[in-house]
Amino acid sequence: MSEVSLSREKLVDMYRKMWLARHHDVWVEDMKTKGQILGSMHLATGQEAVSVGACAPLNDDDYTMHTHREHQQLIAKGADIGRMAGDMLGKVTGCARGKGGHMLLFDKDVHALGACGIVGGGVPVAVGYAMAFKVLGTKQVSLAFFGDGAANEGSVHEAMNFAAVRKYPIIFLCENNRWGLTCPQHEQAAVEDLADRARGYGIPGVTVNGNDVLAVYEAVKLAVDRARAGDGPSMVECQTWRMRGMGFGDTMEYVPKEYLEEGSRQDPICLFEKKLVEKGILTVEEARAIEAETKKTIEDAYEAAKNAPNPDESVFWANVYAAEIC
Amino acid sequence: MTMKKVTYRQAINEALFEEMERDPKVVLFGEDVGTYGGVFKVTDGLKKKFGNERVFDTPIAEAALMGAATGAAVAGLRPVVEIMFMDWIGIAMDQLVNQTSMIPYIWEGIKVPLVLRTQGGSGSKGSCQHTKSLEAWIYHVPGIVVAMPSTPYDAKGLLKSAIRNDNPVAFIEHKMLYPTEGEIPEGEYTVPLGRASVKREGKDVTVVALSKMVVESLKAAKELEDEGISVEVVDPVTIKPLDMDTIAESVKKTNRVVVVNEAFRTGAVASDLTAQIQERCFDDLDGPILRVTAPDVQVPYSPALEQFWLPGKDKIKQAVLECMKR
Ligand SMILES: Cc1ncc(C[n+]2csc(CCOP(=O)(O)OP(=O)(O)O)c2C)c(N)n1
């Protein structure tokens, strides 16, 4: 695992967020099993290090663009879990007042804007955020999450080239779990490391172990510093393991056993915890306390959301146009 | 003729099997259609039977899919290309509008025999990006045949005709119809393109309905029968070119029309059908043609809000009753 000299406070915060993210996806998977959440559901259980490592170098006022497998990315960005739960259950307490559901989460307070069910669809929008920051001279940066599958969309290629030419402050964060739905990466791309493509756009690209939260942090931190300094975009590819199916209910018979075994061995929370304990940053007792306390946070948020009111008809008609027309 | 009961999904699968067996020029590709057999399992077993050159999974790249299908059709294949959800037809749209449909008109002597298979429709709690019915976009463009079958019988027979046809055909399925059952002949049959089908005879009101709305209209008709109103349900099956003769014949008998289309109201196919019917049948009409559509509102996730969006049996009944009063 990588060595990074971060404050104890920061490291513990990252560890905490990883547990929050893990508990979240385990909890909603359970609710989904019980039929308490309707619609589709993409889980990122086991991919926590990517989200947390990528968001840790960002400030609240940096913007993030998310994917369809986004719960953990939002948690990592600091989204309000209570309101997220509201959206997940279609309740009026959500940021979208229940209108968006699992695949369209956002939280404008932390500029997590937002998730996208159109694979690759959000990446050009994230370039627009970066354009605004450059034009307005704000020193904010934009970070766009996208998958290895999404990396093959024209929108993503166009966005990367556009941002590169304009030197916009953006980080293209490829969360490579080696699967796009049921298709392995090698059937979708002829390169092994997707970050190799960065060269073709004239921007730096690096591939890191996405289950090593410190490696992700380090690579993204460099990219963020570059972007803030006015040196333009970078691509960071984080290789990780998709431990759940393409969506809830996927029996994954097409996924090789060895892949899942390797993913289990590389559990990002275990790896990070081991390191923190070894370094004397955290005791095992403290780790267990964090594990328990974060679980309660998630449970409480979902209990509250279950009991929250549904949106009424006025919500349905609201914001078709968000501004006065005439 | 001996008949058998199949689902809409199986009916489409059978059509693909039979046509691929009959004609080695037919190829089938799209995201997850190969090894997995499609996310709705519509293409199950085809790759196994016909091999990886004729049935294959592609990168997630809808523009390239549509363009490549077009080129392959020009160069001698008969491609069936799948765009998994109609919501992201936009990515493929430039190819469809500026290549596929343009080529036969300008490149005199060149044909583009392809089938674009996609599916739309709501009811799955899929939120904004997995539920839209955007057939009007394709319908708007000259040179594309647009089919929207509502029964297993029509789906199988029509898809076979579509594959054999030398024009580009958009074959639009409905996700909520896949598990619905119906009777089809044991042996070979086709259903011609451009021919409407009277799904129920009646004498008071003609309901012209598309896709799943045919099923909803039949439910409405059944209930209205108990109230003493006799509803004729006409399914255009192919919406372009439209079989206006069958519709006009029905209107001559009933003198009243309701058009039902599960799509955003403004610019929906329903609007155009209404215009076409009044142009042709004005003298036969006893009142205005009414439309049942979804409102001009994005499709919200919250199960509590769905009722406000979805057109269905009850809204159709209301419209028929209203139509009788005018
Ligand atoms: C434009 C578009 N094409 C196809 C899909 C269907 N789809 C949903 S998730 C997915 C795979 C995405 O793979 P990847 O980007 O690697 O993300 P992962 O699911 O592995 O997190 C596909 C093809 C979609 N939602 N949007």
PDB file of C-alpha atoms and ligand atoms in Angstrom, chain A residues 42 47 67-69 117-120 146-151 153 175 177 179-181 242 246, chain B residues 31-32 60 62 84-85 88 91 130, ligand 1:
ATOM      1  CA  HIS A  42     -26.292  -0.499  -8.803  1.00  0.00           C
ATOM      2  CA  GLN A  47     -15.188  -0.162  -4.458  1.00  0.00           C
ATOM      3  CA  THR A  67     -22.131   7.615 -12.484  1.00  0.00           C
ATOM      4  CA  HIS A  68     -25.081   5.239 -12.216  1.00  0.00           C
ATOM      5  CA  ARG A  69     -23.155   3.354  -9.476  1.00  0.00           C
ATOM      6  CA  GLY A 117     -27.920   6.913 -15.654  1.00  0.00           C
ATOM      7  CA  ILE A 118     -26.771   7.612 -19.170  1.00  0.00           C
ATOM      8  CA  VAL A 119     -23.369   5.967 -19.282  1.00  0.00           C
ATOM      9  CA  GLY A 120     -20.774   8.640 -20.047  1.00  0.00           C
ATOM     10  CA  PHE A 146     -16.916   7.374 -15.158  1.00  0.00           C
ATOM     11  CA  GLY A 147     -16.572   3.624 -15.614  1.00  0.00           C
ATOM     12  CA  ASP A 148     -14.379   1.539 -17.872  1.00  0.00           C
ATOM     13  CA  GLY A 149     -17.457   0.868 -19.974  1.00  0.00           C
ATOM     14  CA  ALA A 150     -18.235   4.562 -20.212  1.00  0.00           C
ATOM     15  CA  ALA A 151     -14.673   5.216 -21.331  1.00  0.00           C
ATOM     16  CA  GLU A 153     -18.507   6.412 -25.276  1.00  0.00           C
ATOM     17  CA  GLU A 175     -13.446   3.776 -11.962  1.00  0.00           C
ATOM     18  CA  ASN A 177     -13.978  -2.440 -12.221  1.00  0.00           C
ATOM     19  CA  TRP A 179     -16.924  -4.896 -16.286  1.00  0.00           C
ATOM     20  CA  GLY A 180     -19.517  -3.021 -18.306  1.00  0.00           C
ATOM     21  CA  LEU A 181     -22.735  -4.793 -17.435  1.00  0.00           C
ATOM     22  CA  ARG A 242     -17.099  -5.063  -8.933  1.00  0.00           C
ATOM     23  CA  MET A 246     -24.312  -5.103 -12.908  1.00  0.00           C
TER      24      MET A 246
ATOM     25  CA  GLU B  31     -24.597  -3.983 -25.734  1.00  0.00           C
ATOM     26  CA  ASP B  32     -24.884  -7.274 -23.821  1.00  0.00           C
ATOM     27  CA  ILE B  60     -20.837   1.033 -25.014  1.00  0.00           C
ATOM     28  CA  GLU B  62     -24.371   3.970 -29.419  1.00  0.00           C
ATOM     29  CA  MET B  84     -30.869  -1.147 -25.083  1.00  0.00           C
ATOM     30  CA  PHE B  85     -33.086   1.690 -23.842  1.00  0.00           C
ATOM     31  CA  TRP B  88     -30.262   6.964 -25.052  1.00  0.00           C
ATOM     32  CA  ILE B  91     -26.550   9.296 -28.831  1.00  0.00           C
ATOM     33  CA  HIS B 130     -34.864   4.650 -18.378  1.00  0.00           C
TER      34      HIS B 130
HETATM   35  C1  LIG C   1     -25.663   5.505 -22.875  1.00  0.00           C
HETATM   36  C2  LIG C   1     -25.915   4.257 -22.148  1.00  0.00           C
HETATM   37  N1  LIG C   1     -25.643   3.094 -22.756  1.00  0.00           N
HETATM   38  C3  LIG C   1     -25.867   1.931 -22.112  1.00  0.00           C
HETATM   39  C4  LIG C   1     -26.355   1.919 -20.839  1.00  0.00           C
HETATM   40  C5  LIG C   1     -26.642   0.610 -20.114  1.00  0.00           C
HETATM   41  N2  LIG C   1     -25.647   0.404 -19.075  1.00  0.00           N
HETATM   42  C6  LIG C   1     -25.889   0.729 -17.791  1.00  0.00           C
HETATM   43  S1  LIG C   1     -24.577   0.452 -16.820  1.00  0.00           S
HETATM   44  C7  LIG C   1     -23.663  -0.081 -18.120  1.00  0.00           C
HETATM   45  C8  LIG C   1     -22.255  -0.520 -17.921  1.00  0.00           C
HETATM   46  C9  LIG C   1     -21.401   0.601 -17.545  1.00  0.00           C
HETATM   47  O1  LIG C   1     -20.127   0.122 -17.305  1.00  0.00           O
HETATM   48  P1  LIG C   1     -19.073   1.020 -16.577  1.00  0.00           P
HETATM   49  O2  LIG C   1     -19.059   2.373 -17.195  1.00  0.00           O
HETATM   50  O3  LIG C   1     -17.808   0.274 -16.587  1.00  0.00           O
HETATM   51  O4  LIG C   1     -19.625   1.197 -15.109  1.00  0.00           O
HETATM   52  P2  LIG C   1     -19.901   0.077 -14.000  1.00  0.00           P
HETATM   53  O5  LIG C   1     -21.306  -0.364 -14.171  1.00  0.00           O
HETATM   54  O6  LIG C   1     -18.925  -1.011 -14.169  1.00  0.00           O
HETATM   55  O7  LIG C   1     -19.746   0.786 -12.700  1.00  0.00           O
HETATM   56  C10 LIG C   1     -24.397  -0.062 -19.295  1.00  0.00           C
HETATM   57  C11 LIG C   1     -23.916  -0.500 -20.608  1.00  0.00           C
HETATM   58  C12 LIG C   1     -26.650   3.164 -20.240  1.00  0.00           C
HETATM   59  N3  LIG C   1     -27.177   3.254 -19.000  1.00  0.00           N
HETATM   60  N4  LIG C   1     -26.405   4.318 -20.905  1.00  0.00           N
END
